[in-house]
mmCIF file of C-alpha atoms in Angstrom:
data_model
loop_
_atom_site.group_PDB
_atom_site.id
_atom_site.type_symbol
_atom_site.label_atom_id
_atom_site.label_comp_id
_atom_site.label_asym_id
_atom_site.label_seq_id
_atom_site.Cartn_x
_atom_site.Cartn_y
_atom_site.Cartn_z
ATOM 1 C CA UNK A 1 33.170 -9.739 16.749
ATOM 2 C CA UNK A 2 32.431 -13.291 16.829
ATOM 3 C CA UNK A 3 28.918 -15.469 16.642
ATOM 4 C CA UNK A 4 26.353 -15.573 14.260
ATOM 5 C CA UNK A 5 26.821 -11.743 12.940
ATOM 6 C CA UNK A 6 30.542 -12.324 12.295
ATOM 7 C CA UNK A 7 29.457 -15.501 10.370
ATOM 8 C CA UNK A 8 26.855 -13.530 8.461
ATOM 9 C CA UNK A 9 29.079 -10.994 7.324
ATOM 10 C CA UNK A 10 32.032 -13.069 6.400
ATOM 11 C CA UNK A 11 29.759 -14.887 3.852
ATOM 12 C CA UNK A 12 29.072 -12.498 1.134
ATOM 13 C CA UNK A 13 26.330 -14.606 -0.502
ATOM 14 C CA UNK A 14 24.170 -14.472 2.921
ATOM 15 C CA UNK A 15 24.382 -10.799 2.801
ATOM 16 C CA UNK A 16 23.354 -10.425 -0.697
ATOM 17 C CA UNK A 17 20.780 -13.166 -0.441
ATOM 18 C CA UNK A 18 19.245 -11.471 2.429
ATOM 19 C CA UNK A 19 19.111 -8.349 0.664
ATOM 20 C CA UNK A 20 17.277 -9.813 -2.387
ATOM 21 C CA UNK A 21 14.864 -12.000 -0.051
ATOM 22 C CA UNK A 22 14.145 -8.480 1.592
ATOM 23 C CA UNK A 23 13.106 -6.957 -1.570
ATOM 24 C CA UNK A 24 11.347 -10.006 -2.951
ATOM 25 C CA UNK A 25 9.179 -10.220 0.292
ATOM 26 C CA UNK A 26 8.227 -6.566 -0.066
ATOM 27 C CA UNK A 27 7.167 -7.055 -3.851
ATOM 28 C CA UNK A 28 4.873 -10.110 -2.650
ATOM 29 C CA UNK A 29 3.430 -8.132 0.172
ATOM 30 C CA UNK A 30 2.875 -4.964 -2.333
ATOM 31 C CA UNK A 31 0.958 -7.056 -4.715
ATOM 32 C CA UNK A 32 -1.333 -8.428 -1.590
ATOM 33 C CA UNK A 33 -1.699 -4.777 -0.233
ATOM 34 C CA UNK A 34 -2.552 -3.410 -3.824
ATOM 35 C CA UNK A 35 -5.357 -5.995 -4.117
ATOM 36 C CA UNK A 36 -6.818 -5.852 -0.789
ATOM 37 C CA UNK A 37 -6.311 -2.322 0.698
ATOM 38 C CA UNK A 38 -7.543 1.023 -0.112
ATOM 39 C CA UNK A 39 -4.222 2.334 0.566
ATOM 40 C CA UNK A 40 -2.094 1.118 -2.034
ATOM 41 C CA UNK A 41 1.581 -0.174 -1.537
ATOM 42 C CA UNK A 42 2.630 1.007 -5.258
ATOM 43 C CA UNK A 43 3.698 4.612 -5.426
ATOM 44 C CA UNK A 44 1.626 6.851 -7.738
ATOM 45 C CA UNK A 45 4.861 7.834 -9.623
ATOM 46 C CA UNK A 46 5.181 4.157 -10.834
ATOM 47 C CA UNK A 47 1.746 4.405 -12.338
ATOM 48 C CA UNK A 48 2.747 7.773 -14.213
ATOM 49 C CA UNK A 49 6.007 5.589 -15.448
ATOM 50 C CA UNK A 50 4.113 2.860 -16.624
ATOM 51 C CA UNK A 51 1.356 4.561 -18.271
ATOM 52 C CA UNK A 52 4.057 6.700 -19.971
ATOM 53 C CA UNK A 53 5.663 3.224 -21.234
ATOM 54 C CA UNK A 54 2.260 2.302 -22.917
ATOM 55 C CA UNK A 55 2.331 5.712 -24.725
ATOM 56 C CA UNK A 56 5.545 4.930 -25.954
ATOM 57 C CA UNK A 57 4.607 1.208 -26.771
ATOM 58 C CA UNK A 58 2.090 2.742 -29.259
ATOM 59 C CA UNK A 59 4.316 5.181 -30.919
ATOM 60 C CA UNK A 60 3.054 8.398 -28.961
ATOM 61 C CA UNK A 61 4.937 10.646 -26.495
ATOM 62 C CA UNK A 62 5.652 9.805 -22.861
ATOM 63 C CA UNK A 63 4.535 13.413 -22.023
ATOM 64 C CA UNK A 64 0.978 12.462 -23.206
ATOM 65 C CA UNK A 65 0.676 11.398 -19.894
ATOM 66 C CA UNK A 66 -0.141 14.275 -17.583
ATOM 67 C CA UNK A 67 2.506 14.686 -14.820
ATOM 68 C CA UNK A 68 5.251 12.803 -16.535
ATOM 69 C CA UNK A 69 8.456 14.899 -15.871
ATOM 70 C CA UNK A 70 11.067 12.628 -16.285
ATOM 71 C CA UNK A 71 13.613 11.614 -19.360
ATOM 72 C CA UNK A 72 12.127 9.374 -22.060
ATOM 73 C CA UNK A 73 14.861 6.903 -21.240
ATOM 74 C CA UNK A 74 12.562 5.895 -18.213
ATOM 75 C CA UNK A 75 9.472 5.109 -20.172
ATOM 76 C CA UNK A 76 11.708 3.363 -22.682
ATOM 77 C CA UNK A 77 13.283 1.143 -19.872
ATOM 78 C CA UNK A 78 9.961 0.273 -18.573
ATOM 79 C CA UNK A 79 8.610 -1.169 -21.881
ATOM 80 C CA UNK A 80 8.336 -4.581 -20.694
ATOM 81 C CA UNK A 81 5.441 -3.352 -18.179
ATOM 82 C CA UNK A 82 3.078 -2.815 -21.231
ATOM 83 C CA UNK A 83 3.165 -6.540 -21.680
ATOM 84 C CA UNK A 84 0.523 -7.140 -19.099
ATOM 85 C CA UNK A 85 0.172 -9.643 -15.962
ATOM 86 C CA UNK A 86 3.408 -10.239 -13.774
ATOM 87 C CA UNK A 87 5.355 -7.845 -16.183
ATOM 88 C CA UNK A 88 3.768 -5.097 -14.496
ATOM 89 C CA UNK A 89 6.231 -5.647 -11.865
ATOM 90 C CA UNK A 90 9.128 -5.420 -14.023
ATOM 91 C CA UNK A 91 10.095 -1.680 -13.255
ATOM 92 C CA UNK A 92 9.919 -2.260 -9.532
ATOM 93 C CA UNK A 93 12.575 -5.367 -10.053
ATOM 94 C CA UNK A 94 14.776 -3.017 -12.193
ATOM 95 C CA UNK A 95 14.748 -0.483 -9.478
ATOM 96 C CA UNK A 96 15.182 -3.017 -6.762
ATOM 97 C CA UNK A 97 18.047 -4.364 -8.833
ATOM 98 C CA UNK A 98 19.732 -1.063 -8.896
ATOM 99 C CA UNK A 99 19.633 -1.211 -5.098
ATOM 100 C CA UNK A 100 21.406 -4.539 -5.101
ATOM 101 C CA UNK A 101 24.068 -3.290 -7.620
ATOM 102 C CA UNK A 102 24.464 0.142 -5.599
ATOM 103 C CA UNK A 103 25.148 -2.204 -2.547
ATOM 104 C CA UNK A 104 27.630 -4.187 -4.275
ATOM 105 C CA UNK A 105 29.611 -1.203 -5.734
ATOM 106 C CA UNK A 106 29.476 0.423 -2.146
ATOM 107 C CA UNK A 107 31.424 -2.709 -0.714
ATOM 108 C CA UNK A 108 33.760 -2.581 -3.523
ATOM 109 C CA UNK A 109 34.587 1.084 -3.034
ATOM 110 C CA UNK A 110 35.324 0.223 0.857
ATOM 111 C CA UNK A 111 37.646 -2.766 0.078
ATOM 112 C CA UNK A 112 39.376 -0.791 -2.929
ATOM 113 C CA UNK A 113 39.625 2.627 -1.614
ATOM 114 C CA UNK A 114 39.180 2.594 1.871
ATOM 115 C CA UNK A 115 41.029 -0.553 2.492
ATOM 116 C CA UNK A 116 38.563 -2.469 4.730
ATOM 117 C CA UNK A 117 38.357 -6.115 4.926
ATOM 118 C CA UNK A 118 35.380 -7.868 2.852
ATOM 119 C CA UNK A 119 33.428 -8.479 5.983
ATOM 120 C CA UNK A 120 33.873 -5.041 7.476
ATOM 121 C CA UNK A 121 32.926 -3.509 3.939
ATOM 122 C CA UNK A 122 29.712 -5.727 3.782
ATOM 123 C CA UNK A 123 28.784 -4.382 7.261
ATOM 124 C CA UNK A 124 29.102 -0.816 6.041
ATOM 125 C CA UNK A 125 27.565 -1.460 2.668
ATOM 126 C CA UNK A 126 24.466 -3.274 4.746
ATOM 127 C CA UNK A 127 23.442 0.225 5.656
ATOM 128 C CA UNK A 128 22.302 0.466 2.217
ATOM 129 C CA UNK A 129 21.587 -3.287 1.244
ATOM 130 C CA UNK A 130 19.632 -4.252 4.433
ATOM 131 C CA UNK A 131 17.745 -0.951 4.853
ATOM 132 C CA UNK A 132 14.330 -1.541 4.998
ATOM 133 C CA UNK A 133 13.583 2.242 3.916
ATOM 134 C CA UNK A 134 15.728 1.682 0.580
ATOM 135 C CA UNK A 135 14.000 -1.479 -0.093
ATOM 136 C CA UNK A 136 10.556 -0.161 0.438
ATOM 137 C CA UNK A 137 10.988 2.830 -1.802
ATOM 138 C CA UNK A 138 12.174 0.855 -4.935
ATOM 139 C CA UNK A 139 9.986 -1.943 -4.448
ATOM 140 C CA UNK A 140 7.011 0.582 -4.273
ATOM 141 C CA UNK A 141 8.287 1.722 -7.949
ATOM 142 C CA UNK A 142 10.322 4.916 -7.004
ATOM 143 C CA UNK A 143 13.130 5.109 -9.653
ATOM 144 C CA UNK A 144 15.669 6.624 -7.181
ATOM 145 C CA UNK A 145 17.429 2.901 -6.517
ATOM 146 C CA UNK A 146 18.345 3.336 -10.304
ATOM 147 C CA UNK A 147 19.542 6.900 -10.230
ATOM 148 C CA UNK A 148 21.870 6.292 -7.080
ATOM 149 C CA UNK A 149 23.193 3.203 -8.987
ATOM 150 C CA UNK A 150 24.526 5.722 -11.571
ATOM 151 C CA UNK A 151 25.889 8.124 -8.820
ATOM 152 C CA UNK A 152 28.221 5.842 -7.114
ATOM 153 C CA UNK A 153 30.118 4.662 -10.287
ATOM 154 C CA UNK A 154 30.712 8.484 -10.851
ATOM 155 C CA UNK A 155 32.750 8.516 -7.178
ATOM 156 C CA UNK A 156 34.589 5.358 -7.928
ATOM 157 C CA UNK A 157 35.698 6.223 -11.478
ATOM 158 C CA UNK A 158 36.977 9.647 -10.143
ATOM 159 C CA UNK A 159 38.965 8.077 -7.278
ATOM 160 C CA UNK A 160 40.409 5.365 -9.866
ATOM 161 C CA UNK A 161 41.491 8.369 -12.077
ATOM 162 C CA UNK A 162 39.264 7.294 -15.175
ATOM 163 C CA UNK A 163 38.184 10.918 -15.521
ATOM 164 C CA UNK A 164 36.460 10.302 -19.011
ATOM 165 C CA UNK A 165 34.235 7.593 -17.561
ATOM 166 C CA UNK A 166 33.476 9.702 -14.587
ATOM 167 C CA UNK A 167 32.572 12.513 -16.838
ATOM 168 C CA UNK A 168 30.427 10.291 -19.133
ATOM 169 C CA UNK A 169 28.640 8.813 -16.474
ATOM 170 C CA UNK A 170 27.933 12.469 -14.841
ATOM 171 C CA UNK A 171 26.671 13.657 -18.199
ATOM 172 C CA UNK A 172 24.277 10.545 -18.151
ATOM 173 C CA UNK A 173 23.238 10.915 -14.429
ATOM 174 C CA UNK A 174 22.256 14.675 -14.910
ATOM 175 C CA UNK A 175 20.129 13.809 -18.001
ATOM 176 C CA UNK A 176 18.460 11.090 -16.157
ATOM 177 C CA UNK A 177 17.833 13.205 -12.785
ATOM 178 C CA UNK A 178 18.883 16.890 -12.572
ATOM 179 C CA UNK A 179 20.425 16.725 -8.934
ATOM 180 C CA UNK A 180 23.674 14.963 -9.768
ATOM 181 C CA UNK A 181 25.126 18.187 -11.561
ATOM 182 C CA UNK A 182 25.975 19.261 -7.786
ATOM 183 C CA UNK A 183 28.667 16.705 -7.752
ATOM 184 C CA UNK A 184 30.516 18.275 -11.147
ATOM 185 C CA UNK A 185 31.631 21.047 -8.799
ATOM 186 C CA UNK A 186 33.186 18.698 -6.228
ATOM 187 C CA UNK A 187 34.921 16.425 -8.757
ATOM 188 C CA UNK A 188 36.274 19.574 -10.327
ATOM 189 C CA UNK A 189 37.732 21.143 -7.502
ATOM 190 C CA UNK A 190 39.166 17.764 -6.092
ATOM 191 C CA UNK A 191 40.908 17.216 -9.364
ATOM 192 C CA UNK A 192 43.213 20.501 -8.576
ATOM 193 C CA UNK A 193 45.835 20.255 -5.957
ATOM 194 C CA UNK A 194 45.099 17.561 -3.331
ATOM 195 C CA UNK A 195 45.950 19.537 -0.262
ATOM 196 C CA UNK A 196 45.765 22.974 1.204
ATOM 197 C CA UNK A 197 49.547 22.827 1.630
ATOM 198 C CA UNK A 198 50.212 22.538 -2.019
ATOM 199 C CA UNK A 199 47.717 25.618 -2.306
ATOM 200 C CA UNK A 200 49.741 27.758 0.081
ATOM 201 C CA UNK A 201 52.990 26.432 -1.582
ATOM 202 C CA UNK A 202 51.454 27.919 -4.773
ATOM 203 C CA UNK A 203 50.164 31.143 -3.081
ATOM 204 C CA UNK A 204 53.595 31.756 -1.710
ATOM 205 C CA UNK A 205 55.123 31.294 -4.898
ATOM 206 C CA UNK A 206 52.676 33.389 -6.834
ATOM 207 C CA UNK A 207 54.970 36.071 -7.929
ATOM 208 C CA UNK A 208 57.108 33.423 -9.488
ATOM 209 C CA UNK A 209 54.149 32.096 -11.487
ATOM 210 C CA UNK A 210 52.819 33.908 -14.691
ATOM 211 C CA UNK A 211 49.158 34.249 -15.361
ATOM 212 C CA UNK A 212 49.134 31.544 -18.185
ATOM 213 C CA UNK A 213 50.720 28.958 -15.901
ATOM 214 C CA UNK A 214 48.081 29.790 -13.197
ATOM 215 C CA UNK A 215 45.350 29.397 -15.934
ATOM 216 C CA UNK A 216 46.714 26.064 -16.849
ATOM 217 C CA UNK A 217 46.692 24.650 -13.341
ATOM 218 C CA UNK A 218 43.097 26.121 -12.682
ATOM 219 C CA UNK A 219 41.965 24.227 -15.971
ATOM 220 C CA UNK A 220 44.156 21.221 -16.056
ATOM 221 C CA UNK A 221 43.950 18.145 -18.376
ATOM 222 C CA UNK A 222 41.806 16.110 -15.802
ATOM 223 C CA UNK A 223 39.364 18.980 -15.541
ATOM 224 C CA UNK A 224 39.231 19.641 -19.318
ATOM 225 C CA UNK A 225 38.497 15.808 -19.477
ATOM 226 C CA UNK A 226 35.784 16.063 -16.967
ATOM 227 C CA UNK A 227 33.938 18.848 -18.488
ATOM 228 C CA UNK A 228 34.326 17.593 -21.846
ATOM 229 C CA UNK A 229 32.976 14.132 -21.373
ATOM 230 C CA UNK A 230 30.170 15.200 -19.413
ATOM 231 C CA UNK A 231 29.170 17.874 -21.718
ATOM 232 C CA UNK A 232 29.203 15.621 -24.620
ATOM 233 C CA UNK A 233 27.229 12.847 -22.978
ATOM 234 C CA UNK A 234 24.621 15.221 -21.552
ATOM 235 C CA UNK A 235 24.210 17.135 -25.053
ATOM 236 C CA UNK A 236 24.165 13.926 -27.122
ATOM 237 C CA UNK A 237 21.399 12.480 -24.780
ATOM 238 C CA UNK A 238 19.462 15.444 -24.887
ATOM 239 C CA UNK A 239 19.889 16.271 -28.480
ATOM 240 C CA UNK A 240 18.479 12.413 -29.238
ATOM 241 C CA UNK A 241 15.511 13.107 -26.927
ATOM 242 C CA UNK A 242 14.925 16.575 -28.192
ATOM 243 C CA UNK A 243 14.909 15.282 -31.718
ATOM 244 C CA UNK A 244 12.329 12.665 -30.715
ATOM 245 C CA UNK A 245 10.059 14.920 -28.678
ATOM 246 C CA UNK A 246 10.578 18.510 -29.037
ATOM 247 C CA UNK A 247 9.928 21.243 -26.692
ATOM 248 C CA UNK A 248 7.674 19.155 -24.430
ATOM 249 C CA UNK A 249 10.935 17.188 -23.595
ATOM 250 C CA UNK A 250 12.668 20.496 -22.543
ATOM 251 C CA UNK A 251 9.637 21.781 -20.788
ATOM 252 C CA UNK A 252 8.541 18.771 -18.808
ATOM 253 C CA UNK A 253 11.994 17.388 -17.926
ATOM 254 C CA UNK A 254 13.949 20.336 -16.851
ATOM 255 C CA UNK A 255 12.030 23.839 -17.135
ATOM 256 C CA UNK A 256 9.044 22.751 -14.986
ATOM 257 C CA UNK A 257 11.312 21.843 -11.956
ATOM 258 C CA UNK A 258 12.254 25.519 -11.694
ATOM 259 C CA UNK A 259 8.556 26.604 -11.333
ATOM 260 C CA UNK A 260 6.975 23.452 -9.708
ATOM 261 C CA UNK A 261 4.634 23.828 -6.594
ATOM 262 C CA UNK A 262 4.240 20.500 -5.107
ATOM 263 C CA UNK A 263 2.964 20.748 -1.629
ATOM 264 C CA UNK A 264 1.825 17.308 -1.049
ATOM 265 C CA UNK A 265 3.806 14.724 0.713
ATOM 266 C CA UNK A 266 6.493 17.559 1.150
ATOM 267 C CA UNK A 267 8.843 17.561 4.120
ATOM 268 C CA UNK A 268 10.233 20.961 2.898
ATOM 269 C CA UNK A 269 10.204 24.156 5.287
ATOM 270 C CA UNK A 270 8.875 25.853 1.936
ATOM 271 C CA UNK A 271 5.701 23.535 2.038
ATOM 272 C CA UNK A 272 3.307 25.956 3.325
ATOM 273 C CA UNK A 273 4.243 28.819 1.263
ATOM 274 C CA UNK A 274 3.896 26.652 -1.786
ATOM 275 C CA UNK A 275 0.654 25.711 -0.931
ATOM 276 C CA UNK A 276 -0.519 29.021 -0.594
ATOM 277 C CA UNK A 277 1.095 30.089 -3.919
ATOM 278 C CA UNK A 278 -0.945 27.074 -5.589
ATOM 279 C CA UNK A 279 -3.976 28.112 -3.671
ATOM 280 C CA UNK A 280 -3.869 31.959 -4.594
ATOM 281 C CA UNK A 281 -1.742 32.456 -7.632
ATOM 282 C CA UNK A 282 -3.030 35.920 -8.345
ATOM 283 C CA UNK A 283 -1.784 37.183 -4.627
ATOM 284 C CA UNK A 284 1.565 35.571 -4.757
ATOM 285 C CA UNK A 285 4.380 37.944 -5.017
ATOM 286 C CA UNK A 286 6.638 38.770 -8.005
ATOM 287 C CA UNK A 287 9.455 37.492 -6.261
ATOM 288 C CA UNK A 288 8.266 33.704 -6.126
ATOM 289 C CA UNK A 289 9.523 31.301 -3.517
ATOM 290 C CA UNK A 290 9.765 28.615 -5.994
ATOM 291 C CA UNK A 291 12.460 30.250 -7.972
ATOM 292 C CA UNK A 292 14.385 32.131 -5.000
ATOM 293 C CA UNK A 293 14.709 28.976 -3.190
ATOM 294 C CA UNK A 294 17.617 27.683 -5.731
ATOM 295 C CA UNK A 295 19.763 30.506 -4.095
ATOM 296 C CA UNK A 296 20.801 29.488 -0.560
ATOM 297 C CA UNK A 297 20.488 25.738 -1.841
ATOM 298 C CA UNK A 298 22.925 26.196 -4.670
ATOM 299 C CA UNK A 299 25.282 28.429 -2.722
ATOM 300 C CA UNK A 300 25.703 25.594 -0.131
ATOM 301 C CA UNK A 301 25.653 22.453 -2.187
ATOM 302 C CA UNK A 302 27.464 23.962 -5.431
ATOM 303 C CA UNK A 303 29.755 26.465 -3.959
ATOM 304 C CA UNK A 304 30.532 26.651 -0.188
ATOM 305 C CA UNK A 305 30.773 22.773 0.531
ATOM 306 C CA UNK A 306 32.792 21.777 -2.758
ATOM 307 C CA UNK A 307 35.572 24.190 -1.563
ATOM 308 C CA UNK A 308 35.563 23.525 2.117
ATOM 309 C CA UNK A 309 35.018 19.504 1.455
ATOM 310 C CA UNK A 310 36.115 18.414 -1.745
ATOM 311 C CA UNK A 311 39.981 18.204 -1.335
ATOM 312 C CA UNK A 312 39.437 16.745 2.115
ATOM 313 C CA UNK A 313 37.291 13.546 1.187
ATOM 314 C CA UNK A 314 35.602 13.508 -2.036
ATOM 315 C CA UNK A 315 32.922 11.099 -0.822
ATOM 316 C CA UNK A 316 32.426 13.227 2.327
ATOM 317 C CA UNK A 317 31.861 16.219 0.025
ATOM 318 C CA UNK A 318 29.300 14.423 -2.062
ATOM 319 C CA UNK A 319 27.319 13.370 1.286
ATOM 320 C CA UNK A 320 27.522 16.999 2.646
ATOM 321 C CA UNK A 321 26.282 18.472 -0.758
ATOM 322 C CA UNK A 322 23.442 16.119 -1.338
ATOM 323 C CA UNK A 323 22.325 16.433 2.155
ATOM 324 C CA UNK A 324 22.226 20.371 1.808
ATOM 325 C CA UNK A 325 20.616 20.086 -1.374
ATOM 326 C CA UNK A 326 17.845 17.999 -0.264
ATOM 327 C CA UNK A 327 17.367 19.736 3.020
ATOM 328 C CA UNK A 328 17.269 23.422 1.295
ATOM 329 C CA UNK A 329 15.247 21.927 -1.687
ATOM 330 C CA UNK A 330 11.681 23.356 -2.137
ATOM 331 C CA UNK A 331 10.442 19.794 -2.401
ATOM 332 C CA UNK A 332 11.462 17.144 -0.357
ATOM 333 C CA UNK A 333 9.793 13.803 -0.126
ATOM 334 C CA UNK A 334 10.936 10.396 1.278
ATOM 335 C CA UNK A 335 12.558 9.157 -1.787
ATOM 336 C CA UNK A 336 15.215 11.869 -1.879
ATOM 337 C CA UNK A 337 16.682 10.767 1.325
ATOM 338 C CA UNK A 338 18.278 7.752 -0.749
ATOM 339 C CA UNK A 339 20.190 10.382 -2.600
ATOM 340 C CA UNK A 340 22.323 11.000 0.542
ATOM 341 C CA UNK A 341 21.600 7.687 2.342
ATOM 342 C CA UNK A 342 23.818 5.975 -0.253
ATOM 343 C CA UNK A 343 26.847 8.046 0.942
ATOM 344 C CA UNK A 344 26.649 7.056 4.525
ATOM 345 C CA UNK A 345 28.724 3.877 4.443
ATOM 346 C CA UNK A 346 31.742 6.039 3.011
ATOM 347 C CA UNK A 347 31.456 8.631 5.831
ATOM 348 C CA UNK A 348 30.129 6.846 9.102
ATOM 349 C CA UNK A 349 33.469 4.819 9.716
ATOM 350 C CA UNK A 350 35.198 8.121 10.630
ATOM 351 C CA UNK A 351 32.311 9.994 11.586
ATOM 352 C CA UNK A 352 31.470 11.932 14.965
ATOM 353 C CA UNK A 353 28.244 9.709 14.951
ATOM 354 C CA UNK A 354 30.233 6.581 15.356
ATOM 355 C CA UNK A 355 32.833 7.841 17.763
ATOM 356 C CA UNK A 356 30.381 9.243 19.929
ATOM 357 C CA UNK A 357 27.493 6.891 19.898
ATOM 358 C CA UNK A 358 25.090 8.853 22.009
ATOM 359 C CA UNK A 359 25.485 11.552 19.415
ATOM 360 C CA UNK A 360 24.776 9.238 16.657
ATOM 361 C CA UNK A 361 21.778 7.701 18.489
ATOM 362 C CA UNK A 362 20.385 11.168 19.094
ATOM 363 C CA UNK A 363 20.753 12.139 15.693
ATOM 364 C CA UNK A 364 18.978 9.098 14.412
ATOM 365 C CA UNK A 365 16.138 9.584 16.862
ATOM 366 C CA UNK A 366 15.417 13.027 16.156
ATOM 367 C CA UNK A 367 15.710 12.467 12.532
ATOM 368 C CA UNK A 368 12.810 9.709 12.520
ATOM 369 C CA UNK A 369 10.840 11.992 15.018
ATOM 370 C CA UNK A 370 11.153 14.914 12.953
ATOM 371 C CA UNK A 371 9.353 13.013 10.219
ATOM 372 C CA UNK A 372 6.928 11.074 12.403
ATOM 373 C CA UNK A 373 5.718 14.593 13.541
ATOM 374 C CA UNK A 374 5.245 15.711 9.773
ATOM 375 C CA UNK A 375 3.657 12.390 9.003
ATOM 376 C CA UNK A 376 1.144 12.799 11.731
ATOM 377 C CA UNK A 377 0.105 16.463 10.626
ATOM 378 C CA UNK A 378 -0.099 15.289 7.130
ATOM 379 C CA UNK A 379 -2.235 12.111 7.897
ATOM 380 C CA UNK A 380 -4.768 14.515 9.515
ATOM 381 C CA UNK A 381 -4.785 16.689 6.421
ATOM 382 C CA UNK A 382 -4.989 14.028 3.791
ATOM 383 C CA UNK A 383 -6.888 11.237 5.546
ATOM 384 C CA UNK A 384 -9.130 13.210 8.026
ATOM 385 C CA UNK A 385 -9.628 16.380 6.300
ATOM 386 C CA UNK A 386 -8.349 18.625 8.947
ATOM 387 C CA UNK A 387 -6.845 21.890 8.016
ATOM 388 C CA UNK A 388 -3.296 21.432 9.501
ATOM 389 C CA UNK A 389 -1.104 23.722 7.444
ATOM 390 C CA UNK A 390 -0.861 26.173 10.259
ATOM 391 C CA UNK A 391 0.424 26.005 12.688
ATOM 392 C CA UNK A 392 0.854 22.070 12.605
ATOM 393 C CA UNK A 393 2.487 21.225 9.270
ATOM 394 C CA UNK A 394 4.544 24.255 9.163
ATOM 395 C CA UNK A 395 5.818 23.650 12.733
ATOM 396 C CA UNK A 396 6.713 20.106 11.610
ATOM 397 C CA UNK A 397 8.521 21.113 8.621
ATOM 398 C CA UNK A 398 10.525 23.759 10.265
ATOM 399 C CA UNK A 399 11.471 21.412 13.072
ATOM 400 C CA UNK A 400 12.485 18.593 10.479
ATOM 401 C CA UNK A 401 14.410 21.399 8.664
ATOM 402 C CA UNK A 402 16.324 22.384 11.765
ATOM 403 C CA UNK A 403 17.303 18.966 12.799
ATOM 404 C CA UNK A 404 18.525 18.310 9.418
ATOM 405 C CA UNK A 405 20.562 21.512 9.460
ATOM 406 C CA UNK A 406 22.263 20.471 12.813
ATOM 407 C CA UNK A 407 23.111 17.025 11.330
ATOM 408 C CA UNK A 408 24.692 18.708 8.123
ATOM 409 C CA UNK A 409 26.663 20.861 10.325
ATOM 410 C CA UNK A 410 28.232 17.913 12.097
ATOM 411 C CA UNK A 411 28.697 16.216 8.553
ATOM 412 C CA UNK A 412 30.590 19.165 7.279
ATOM 413 C CA UNK A 413 32.686 19.582 10.266
ATOM 414 C CA UNK A 414 33.691 15.959 9.973
ATOM 415 C CA UNK A 415 34.647 16.137 6.589
ATOM 416 C CA UNK A 416 36.435 19.495 6.800
ATOM 417 C CA UNK A 417 38.402 18.132 9.762
ATOM 418 C CA UNK A 418 39.966 15.128 7.651
ATOM 419 C CA UNK A 419 43.463 15.160 6.686
ATOM 420 C CA UNK A 420 44.059 15.753 2.868
#
């Protein structure tokens, strides 16, 4: 490839400057929209974060702010927002920095682990760095950019063989946001024999191997290191937070998510059922969907996909796990899409979507149209006051769910077909 595009990607400073300018422009525009439009650019969650930071700044608990469901670390990190004036934007800048750091780590991974040239690595890293959806979400004040900045190093350190660091980062990431716990299964399984051939060899010699030797192989030193380091980091952080804030920390940071009934801005196929349960709690069944929804989600994301994919390609497995976790989650907002989008640069180079452009374009168009259909129904509900829960919103949710299931099937098939 020659011309302006090749020139652009051969100069790293141009790519990163463009990524920074994109986010800066959105921050400036966001301030203007917040001041001049009834529809605010700043995410409501950011107001929750900054309110919690104000409580912390005067020696109170962040959980004194209703609907704060996050680690106190987030409120502490946003302490500068309490200084007033332009410092209110500090958190958005921090989250945008997380985006840029993540893009840098993606490019580093592709050159170090995949053997890409720097310009080719930057092209794929730009799927994240120059993605307007990614930049929009972080500059609106969503903390997902900071979360994924902790997830990519987990993958990178695992592939470098630095399992203690990998486990420590995993423990910290799970403390900050629960969902990265699914990666423990993939990394744990990946740390065993690296190919099915070796597994078959072990099985053929099973009669020659004693049970103690089998147990040692199952729980090898690397797997022990992963478990111990992640457990230590997670336990230490939770111990400090529990000592500072007591049961409200446990209740709001962890327990709340098992019974949450959020149905606003929720793309999930469970959306309508959650709305009905929240509207008519006395008529809800004892077998509540907000508790049962975890079963298929975890069977796929924590058991089936790691067993099939982790030894083939750890990054691909983490993508498939995350895609399944988000698709089958009872709450699914646009911020959650960033959880799996960060893995696309690792998967797309060998994917069916790139080998067969028509398939890739079809998947992208359907994914966008699925969201557009839901957003149209959501707009009528929230802004026009029309009751669109049935059939409109439910049909849109089901359609988007089926589209994502199809895409997930392609991803799993691609990863499972890779040579170990």
